[in-house]
mmCIF file of C-alpha atoms and ligand atoms in Angstrom:
data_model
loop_
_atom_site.group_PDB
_atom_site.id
_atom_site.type_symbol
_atom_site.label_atom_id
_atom_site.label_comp_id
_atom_site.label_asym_id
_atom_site.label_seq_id
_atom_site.Cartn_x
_atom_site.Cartn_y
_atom_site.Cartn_z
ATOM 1 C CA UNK A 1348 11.474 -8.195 -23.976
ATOM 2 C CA UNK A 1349 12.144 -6.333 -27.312
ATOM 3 C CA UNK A 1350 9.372 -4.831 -29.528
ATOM 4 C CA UNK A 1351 9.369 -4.478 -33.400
ATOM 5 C CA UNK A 1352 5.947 -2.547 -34.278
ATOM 6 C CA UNK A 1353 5.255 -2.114 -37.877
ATOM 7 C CA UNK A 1354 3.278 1.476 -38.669
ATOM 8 C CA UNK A 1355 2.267 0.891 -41.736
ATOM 9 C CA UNK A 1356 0.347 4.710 -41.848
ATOM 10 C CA UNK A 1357 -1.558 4.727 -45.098
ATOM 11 C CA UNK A 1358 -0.399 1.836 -46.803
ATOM 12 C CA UNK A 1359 -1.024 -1.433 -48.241
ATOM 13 C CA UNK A 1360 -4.896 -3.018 -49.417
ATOM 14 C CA UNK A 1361 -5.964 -5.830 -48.089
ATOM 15 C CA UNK A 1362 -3.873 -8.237 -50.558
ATOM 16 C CA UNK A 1363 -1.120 -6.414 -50.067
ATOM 17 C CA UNK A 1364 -1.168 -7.092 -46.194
ATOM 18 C CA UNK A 1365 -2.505 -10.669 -46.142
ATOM 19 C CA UNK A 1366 0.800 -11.234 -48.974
ATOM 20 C CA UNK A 1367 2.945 -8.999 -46.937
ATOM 21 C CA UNK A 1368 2.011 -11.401 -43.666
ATOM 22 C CA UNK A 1369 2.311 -14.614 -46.015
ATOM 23 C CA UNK A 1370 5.248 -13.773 -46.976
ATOM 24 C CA UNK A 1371 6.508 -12.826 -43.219
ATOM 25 C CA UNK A 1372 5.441 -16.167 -41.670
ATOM 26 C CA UNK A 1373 8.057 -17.882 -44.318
ATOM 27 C CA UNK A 1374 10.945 -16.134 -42.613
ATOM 28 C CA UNK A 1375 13.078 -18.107 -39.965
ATOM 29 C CA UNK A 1376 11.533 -15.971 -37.121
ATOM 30 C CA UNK A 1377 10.356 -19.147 -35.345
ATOM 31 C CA UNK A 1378 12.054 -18.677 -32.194
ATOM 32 C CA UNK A 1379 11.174 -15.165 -31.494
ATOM 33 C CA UNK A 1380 11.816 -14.150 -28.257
ATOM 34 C CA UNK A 1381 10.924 -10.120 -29.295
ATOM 35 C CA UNK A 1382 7.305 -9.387 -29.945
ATOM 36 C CA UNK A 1383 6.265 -8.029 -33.194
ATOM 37 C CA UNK A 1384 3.153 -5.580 -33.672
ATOM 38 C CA UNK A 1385 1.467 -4.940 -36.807
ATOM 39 C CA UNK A 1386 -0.105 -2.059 -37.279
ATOM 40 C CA UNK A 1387 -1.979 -2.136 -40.890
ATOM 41 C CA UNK A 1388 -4.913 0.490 -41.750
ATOM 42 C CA UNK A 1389 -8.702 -0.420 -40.375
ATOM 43 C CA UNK A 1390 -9.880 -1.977 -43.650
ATOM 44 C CA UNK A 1391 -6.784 -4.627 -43.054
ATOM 45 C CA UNK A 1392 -6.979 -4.674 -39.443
ATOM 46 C CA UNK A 1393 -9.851 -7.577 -39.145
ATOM 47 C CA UNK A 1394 -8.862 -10.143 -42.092
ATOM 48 C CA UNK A 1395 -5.085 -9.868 -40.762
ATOM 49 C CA UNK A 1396 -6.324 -11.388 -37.870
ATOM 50 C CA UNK A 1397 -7.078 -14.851 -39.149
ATOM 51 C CA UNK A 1398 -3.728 -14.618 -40.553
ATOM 52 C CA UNK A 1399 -1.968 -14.426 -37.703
ATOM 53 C CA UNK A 1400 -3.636 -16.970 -35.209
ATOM 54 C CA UNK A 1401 -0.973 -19.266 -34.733
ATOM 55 C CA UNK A 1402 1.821 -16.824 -34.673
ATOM 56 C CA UNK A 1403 3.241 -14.993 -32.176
ATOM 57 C CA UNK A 1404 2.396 -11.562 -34.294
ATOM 58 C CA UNK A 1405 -0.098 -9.205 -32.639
ATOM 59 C CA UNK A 1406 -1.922 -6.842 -33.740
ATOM 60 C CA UNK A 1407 -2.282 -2.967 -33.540
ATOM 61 C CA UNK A 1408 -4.585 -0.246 -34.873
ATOM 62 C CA UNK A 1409 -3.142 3.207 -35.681
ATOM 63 C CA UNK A 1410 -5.505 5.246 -33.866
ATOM 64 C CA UNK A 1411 -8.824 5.277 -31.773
ATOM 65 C CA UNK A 1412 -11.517 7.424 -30.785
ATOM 66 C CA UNK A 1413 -11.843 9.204 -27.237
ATOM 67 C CA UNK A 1414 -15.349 8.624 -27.069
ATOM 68 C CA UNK A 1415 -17.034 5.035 -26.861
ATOM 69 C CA UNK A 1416 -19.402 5.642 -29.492
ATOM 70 C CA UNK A 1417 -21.766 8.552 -31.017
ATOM 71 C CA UNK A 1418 -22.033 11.050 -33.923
ATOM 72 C CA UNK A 1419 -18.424 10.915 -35.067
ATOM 73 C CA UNK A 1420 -18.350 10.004 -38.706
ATOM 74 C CA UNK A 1421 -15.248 8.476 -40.083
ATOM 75 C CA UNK A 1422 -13.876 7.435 -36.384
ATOM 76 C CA UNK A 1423 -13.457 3.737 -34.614
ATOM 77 C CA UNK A 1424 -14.162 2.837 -31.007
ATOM 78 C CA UNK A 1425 -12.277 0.906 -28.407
ATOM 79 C CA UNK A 1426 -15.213 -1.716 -28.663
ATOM 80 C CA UNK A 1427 -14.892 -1.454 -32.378
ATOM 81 C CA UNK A 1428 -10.767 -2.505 -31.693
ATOM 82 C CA UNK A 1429 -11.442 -5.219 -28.538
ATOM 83 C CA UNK A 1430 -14.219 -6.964 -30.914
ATOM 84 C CA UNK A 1431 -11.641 -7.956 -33.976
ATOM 85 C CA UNK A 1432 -9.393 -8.756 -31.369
ATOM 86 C CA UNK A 1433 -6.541 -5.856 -31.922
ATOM 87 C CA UNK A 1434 -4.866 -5.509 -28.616
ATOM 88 C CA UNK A 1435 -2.719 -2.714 -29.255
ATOM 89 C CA UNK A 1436 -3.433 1.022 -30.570
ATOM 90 C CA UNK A 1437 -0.621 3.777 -31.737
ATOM 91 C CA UNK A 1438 -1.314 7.395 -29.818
ATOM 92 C CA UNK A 1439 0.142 10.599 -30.085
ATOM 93 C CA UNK A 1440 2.043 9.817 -33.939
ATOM 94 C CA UNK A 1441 3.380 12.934 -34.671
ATOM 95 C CA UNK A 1442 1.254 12.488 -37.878
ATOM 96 C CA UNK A 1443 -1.934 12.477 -35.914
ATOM 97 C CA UNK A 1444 -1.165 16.042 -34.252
ATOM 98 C CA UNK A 1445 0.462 17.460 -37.629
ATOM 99 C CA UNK A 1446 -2.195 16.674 -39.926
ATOM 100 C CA UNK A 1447 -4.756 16.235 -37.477
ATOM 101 C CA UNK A 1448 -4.397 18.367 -35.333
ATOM 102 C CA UNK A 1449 -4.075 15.984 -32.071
ATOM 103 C CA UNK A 1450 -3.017 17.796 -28.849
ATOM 104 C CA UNK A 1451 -1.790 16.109 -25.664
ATOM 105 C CA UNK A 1452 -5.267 16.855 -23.925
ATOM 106 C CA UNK A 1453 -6.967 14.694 -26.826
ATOM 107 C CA UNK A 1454 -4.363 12.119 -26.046
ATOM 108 C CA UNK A 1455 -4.862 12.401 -22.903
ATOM 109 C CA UNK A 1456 -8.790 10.925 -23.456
ATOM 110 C CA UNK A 1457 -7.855 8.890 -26.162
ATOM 111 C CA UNK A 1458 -5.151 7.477 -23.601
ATOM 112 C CA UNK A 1459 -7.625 6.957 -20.739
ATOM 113 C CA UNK A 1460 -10.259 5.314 -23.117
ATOM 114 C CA UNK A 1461 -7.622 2.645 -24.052
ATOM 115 C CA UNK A 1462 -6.125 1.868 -20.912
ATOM 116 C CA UNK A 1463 -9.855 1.557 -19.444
ATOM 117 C CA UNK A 1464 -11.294 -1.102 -22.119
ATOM 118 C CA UNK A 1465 -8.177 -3.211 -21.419
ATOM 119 C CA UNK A 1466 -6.268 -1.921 -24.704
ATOM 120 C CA UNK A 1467 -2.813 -1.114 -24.654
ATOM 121 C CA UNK A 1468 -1.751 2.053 -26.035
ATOM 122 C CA UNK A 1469 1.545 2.432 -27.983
ATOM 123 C CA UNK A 1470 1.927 6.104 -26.450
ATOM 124 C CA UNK A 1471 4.720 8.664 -29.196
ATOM 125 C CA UNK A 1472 6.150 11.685 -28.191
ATOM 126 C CA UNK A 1473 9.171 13.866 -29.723
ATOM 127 C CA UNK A 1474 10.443 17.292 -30.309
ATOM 128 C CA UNK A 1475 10.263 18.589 -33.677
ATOM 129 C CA UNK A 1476 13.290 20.090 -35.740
ATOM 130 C CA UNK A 1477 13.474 23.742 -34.610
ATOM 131 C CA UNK A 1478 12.472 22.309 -30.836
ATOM 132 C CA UNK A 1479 15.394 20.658 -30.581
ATOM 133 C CA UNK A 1480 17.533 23.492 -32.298
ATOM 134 C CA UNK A 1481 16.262 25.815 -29.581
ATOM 135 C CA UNK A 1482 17.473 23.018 -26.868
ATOM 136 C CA UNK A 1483 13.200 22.688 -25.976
ATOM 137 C CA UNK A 1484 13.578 19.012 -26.289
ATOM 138 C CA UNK A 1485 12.842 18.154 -23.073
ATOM 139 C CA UNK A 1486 10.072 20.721 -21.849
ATOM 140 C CA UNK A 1487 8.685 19.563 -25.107
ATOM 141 C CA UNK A 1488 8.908 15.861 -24.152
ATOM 142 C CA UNK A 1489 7.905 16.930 -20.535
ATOM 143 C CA UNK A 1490 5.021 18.353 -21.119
ATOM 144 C CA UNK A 1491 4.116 15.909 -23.759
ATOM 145 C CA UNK A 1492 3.678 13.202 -21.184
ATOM 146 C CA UNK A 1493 2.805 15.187 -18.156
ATOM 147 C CA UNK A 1494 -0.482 16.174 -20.404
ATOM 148 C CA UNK A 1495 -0.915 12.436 -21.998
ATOM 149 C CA UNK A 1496 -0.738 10.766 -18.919
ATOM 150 C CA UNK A 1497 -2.172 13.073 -16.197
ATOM 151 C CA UNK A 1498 -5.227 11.405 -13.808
ATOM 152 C CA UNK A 1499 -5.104 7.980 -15.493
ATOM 153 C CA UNK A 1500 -5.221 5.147 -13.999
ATOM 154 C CA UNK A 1501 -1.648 3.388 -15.168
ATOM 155 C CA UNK A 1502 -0.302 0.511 -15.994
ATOM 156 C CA UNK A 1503 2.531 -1.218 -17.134
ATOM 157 C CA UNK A 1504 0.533 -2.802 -20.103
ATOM 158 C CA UNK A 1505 1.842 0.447 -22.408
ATOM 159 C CA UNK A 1506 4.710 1.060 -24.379
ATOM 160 C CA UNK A 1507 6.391 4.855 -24.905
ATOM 161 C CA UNK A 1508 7.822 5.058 -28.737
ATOM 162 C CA UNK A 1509 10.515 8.173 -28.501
ATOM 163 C CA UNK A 1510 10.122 9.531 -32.099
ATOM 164 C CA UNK A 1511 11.848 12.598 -32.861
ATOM 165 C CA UNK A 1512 9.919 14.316 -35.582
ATOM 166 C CA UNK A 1513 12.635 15.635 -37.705
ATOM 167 C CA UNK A 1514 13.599 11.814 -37.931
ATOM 168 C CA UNK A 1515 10.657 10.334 -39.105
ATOM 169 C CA UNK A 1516 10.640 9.430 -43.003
ATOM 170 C CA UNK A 1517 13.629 11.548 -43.400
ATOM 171 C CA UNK A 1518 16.139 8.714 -43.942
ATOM 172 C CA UNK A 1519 17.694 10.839 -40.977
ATOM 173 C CA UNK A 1520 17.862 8.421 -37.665
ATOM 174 C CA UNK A 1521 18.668 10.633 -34.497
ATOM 175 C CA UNK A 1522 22.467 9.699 -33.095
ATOM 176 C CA UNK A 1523 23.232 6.734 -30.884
ATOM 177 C CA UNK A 1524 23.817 9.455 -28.399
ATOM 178 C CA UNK A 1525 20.898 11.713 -28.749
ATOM 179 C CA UNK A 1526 18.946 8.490 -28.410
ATOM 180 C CA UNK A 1527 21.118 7.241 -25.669
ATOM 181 C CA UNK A 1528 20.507 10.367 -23.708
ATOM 182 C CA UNK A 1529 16.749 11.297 -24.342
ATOM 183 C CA UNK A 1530 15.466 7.581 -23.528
ATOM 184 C CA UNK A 1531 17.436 7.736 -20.501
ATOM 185 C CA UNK A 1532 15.740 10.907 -19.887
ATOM 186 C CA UNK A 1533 12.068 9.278 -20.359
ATOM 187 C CA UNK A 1534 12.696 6.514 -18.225
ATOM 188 C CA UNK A 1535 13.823 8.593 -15.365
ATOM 189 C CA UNK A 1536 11.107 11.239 -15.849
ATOM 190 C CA UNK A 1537 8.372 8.065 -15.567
ATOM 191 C CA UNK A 1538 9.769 6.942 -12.680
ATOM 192 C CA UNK A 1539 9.942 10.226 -10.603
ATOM 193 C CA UNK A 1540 6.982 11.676 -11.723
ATOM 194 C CA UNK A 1541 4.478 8.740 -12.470
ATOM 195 C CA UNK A 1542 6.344 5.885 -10.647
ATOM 196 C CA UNK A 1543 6.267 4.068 -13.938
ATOM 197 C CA UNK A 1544 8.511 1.458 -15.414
ATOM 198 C CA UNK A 1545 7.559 0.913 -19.156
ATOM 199 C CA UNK A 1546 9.618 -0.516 -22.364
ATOM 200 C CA UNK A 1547 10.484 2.699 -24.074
ATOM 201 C CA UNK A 1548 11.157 2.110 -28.010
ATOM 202 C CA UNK A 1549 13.060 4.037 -30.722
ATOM 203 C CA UNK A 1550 11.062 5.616 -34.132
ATOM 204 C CA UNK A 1551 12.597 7.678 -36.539
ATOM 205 C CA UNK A 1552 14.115 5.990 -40.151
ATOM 206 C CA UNK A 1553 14.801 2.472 -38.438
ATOM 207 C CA UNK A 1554 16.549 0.791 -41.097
ATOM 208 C CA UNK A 1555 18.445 -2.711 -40.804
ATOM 209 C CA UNK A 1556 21.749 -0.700 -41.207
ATOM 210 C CA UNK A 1557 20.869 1.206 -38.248
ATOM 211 C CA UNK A 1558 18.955 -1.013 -35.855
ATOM 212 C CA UNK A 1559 22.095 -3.024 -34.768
ATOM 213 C CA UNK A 1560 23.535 -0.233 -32.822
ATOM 214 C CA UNK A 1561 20.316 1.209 -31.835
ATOM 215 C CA UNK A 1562 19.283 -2.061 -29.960
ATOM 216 C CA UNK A 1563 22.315 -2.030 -28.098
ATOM 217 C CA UNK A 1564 21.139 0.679 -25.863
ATOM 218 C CA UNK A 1565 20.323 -1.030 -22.844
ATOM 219 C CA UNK A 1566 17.709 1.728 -22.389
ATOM 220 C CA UNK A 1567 16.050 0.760 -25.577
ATOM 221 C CA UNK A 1568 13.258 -1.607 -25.900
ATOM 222 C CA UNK A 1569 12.698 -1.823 -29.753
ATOM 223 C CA UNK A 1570 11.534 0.188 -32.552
ATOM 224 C CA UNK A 1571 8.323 2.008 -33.873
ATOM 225 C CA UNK A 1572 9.429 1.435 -37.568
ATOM 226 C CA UNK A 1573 7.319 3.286 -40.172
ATOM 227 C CA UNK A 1574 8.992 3.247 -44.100
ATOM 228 C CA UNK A 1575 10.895 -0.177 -43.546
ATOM 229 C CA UNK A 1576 8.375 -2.059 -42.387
ATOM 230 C CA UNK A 1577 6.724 -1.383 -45.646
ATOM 231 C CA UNK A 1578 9.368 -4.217 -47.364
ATOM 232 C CA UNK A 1579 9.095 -7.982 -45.896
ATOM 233 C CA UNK A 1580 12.615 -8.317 -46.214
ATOM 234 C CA UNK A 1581 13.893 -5.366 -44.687
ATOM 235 C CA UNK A 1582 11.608 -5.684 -41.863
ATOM 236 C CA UNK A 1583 12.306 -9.256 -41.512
ATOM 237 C CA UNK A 1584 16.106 -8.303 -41.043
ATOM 238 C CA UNK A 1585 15.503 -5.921 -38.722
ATOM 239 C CA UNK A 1586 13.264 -8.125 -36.252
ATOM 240 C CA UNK A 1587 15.913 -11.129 -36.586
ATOM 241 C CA UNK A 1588 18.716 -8.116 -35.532
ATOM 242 C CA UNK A 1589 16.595 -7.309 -32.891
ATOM 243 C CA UNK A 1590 15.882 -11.348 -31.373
ATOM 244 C CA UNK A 1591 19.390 -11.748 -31.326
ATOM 245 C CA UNK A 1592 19.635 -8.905 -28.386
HETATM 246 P P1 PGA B 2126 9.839 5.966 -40.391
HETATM 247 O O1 PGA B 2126 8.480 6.211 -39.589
HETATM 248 O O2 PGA B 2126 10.397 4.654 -39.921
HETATM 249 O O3 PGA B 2126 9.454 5.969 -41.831
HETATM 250 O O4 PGA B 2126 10.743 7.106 -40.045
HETATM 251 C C1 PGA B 2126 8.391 5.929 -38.212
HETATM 252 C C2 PGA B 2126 7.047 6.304 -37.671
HETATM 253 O O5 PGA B 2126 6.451 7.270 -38.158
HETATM 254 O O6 PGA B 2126 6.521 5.650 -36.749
#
């Protein structure tokens, strides 16, 4: 099974999604063997969900709360989530530790609150620019998930999205090979140290130009795809590239 996931980050109203999902149900996408995940902001996250009953689109949030509930203005719970219905929930963007200032122990709670209330977490991890210039990439990548998933209880229900930082919304994809060799790298390190078996996706300037030979890594499961899954078209394209895998 492939995954397209749409990270929409802080885009698109309300109208805008529900004409953005209109507009996606049109395309020819009817036999759809990948799954596609759409991940619009909280205000969008409820209506979008009468939109796509009937589909085979589901439906992610773009972040979640540790705690179940309590003093914590401007933050969402996992009952929050399960009550509209989202199933899925995007941890560890490299947005979410830049700007706010997310470390692998928080992910670490945040991971174990979603796994526990039967959500399934859309877990990121990647080395930024000068990381992988000082050949850190994989202690960085290492210790990202030995933090994020230490003393949970884990399950195949969860999906790793390798996105390299200096990648993402640069119009700069990483190289067949550097993905090639890092996913490789994941899977084996999930195996050995967690006995784990999980789709592992791409993230990083997806574009339909791109995605063809991307997809053809049998290592990779499908893309976390931020900027062109902002256009219907383009991210139409790309999920029909990726079906035909
Ligand atoms: P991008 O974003 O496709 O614009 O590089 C990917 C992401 O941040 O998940």
């Amino acid at each position: 099974m492939n995954y397209c996931i749409a990270n929409w980050k802080m885009n698109k109203t309300i109208s805008e999604s529900i004409n953005f999902l209109e507009e996606f149900k049109k395309k020819d996408l009817q036999n759809i063997k990948s799954k596609i995940i759409l991940c619009p902001s909280f205000t969008s996250l409820k209506i979008l969900e009468t939109h796509v009953t009937g589909t085979k689109i589901e439906l992610g949030a773009q972040n979640v709360h540790q705690n179940k509930r309590g003093a914590y203005t401007g933050e969402i719970s996992v009952g929050m989530l399960k009550e509209i219905e989202c199933e899925w929930v995007i941890l560890g963007h490299s947005e979410r530790r830049q700007y706010f200032l997310e470390e692998d122990v928080i992910i670490n709670d945040k991971m174990n609150t979603v796994i526990e209330n039967d959500l399934k977490p859309i877990l990121c991890i990647g080395e930024n620019e000068s990381q992988r210039n000082k050949n850190e990439t994989f202690n960085i990548l290492e210790s990202q998930l030995t933090t994020a998933l230490s003393n949970i209880n884990l399950s195949s229900n969860m999906l790793i999205a390798y996105e390299p930082v200096w990648a993402i919304g640069t119009g700069l994809s990483a190289s067949f090979d550097q993905i090639h060799e890092v996913v490789n790298w994941i899977s084996q390190f999930l195996l050995q140290e967690f006995s784990l078996k999980v789709p592992i996706l791409y993230g990083g300037s997806v574009s339909a130009v791109n995605c063809e030979s991307i997809i053809s890594l049998e290592s990779v499961s499908g893309f976390l795809i931020g900027t062109s899954a902002l256009d219907v078209n383009e991210f139409s394209r790309i999920c029909s590239i990726v079906n035909e895998r």
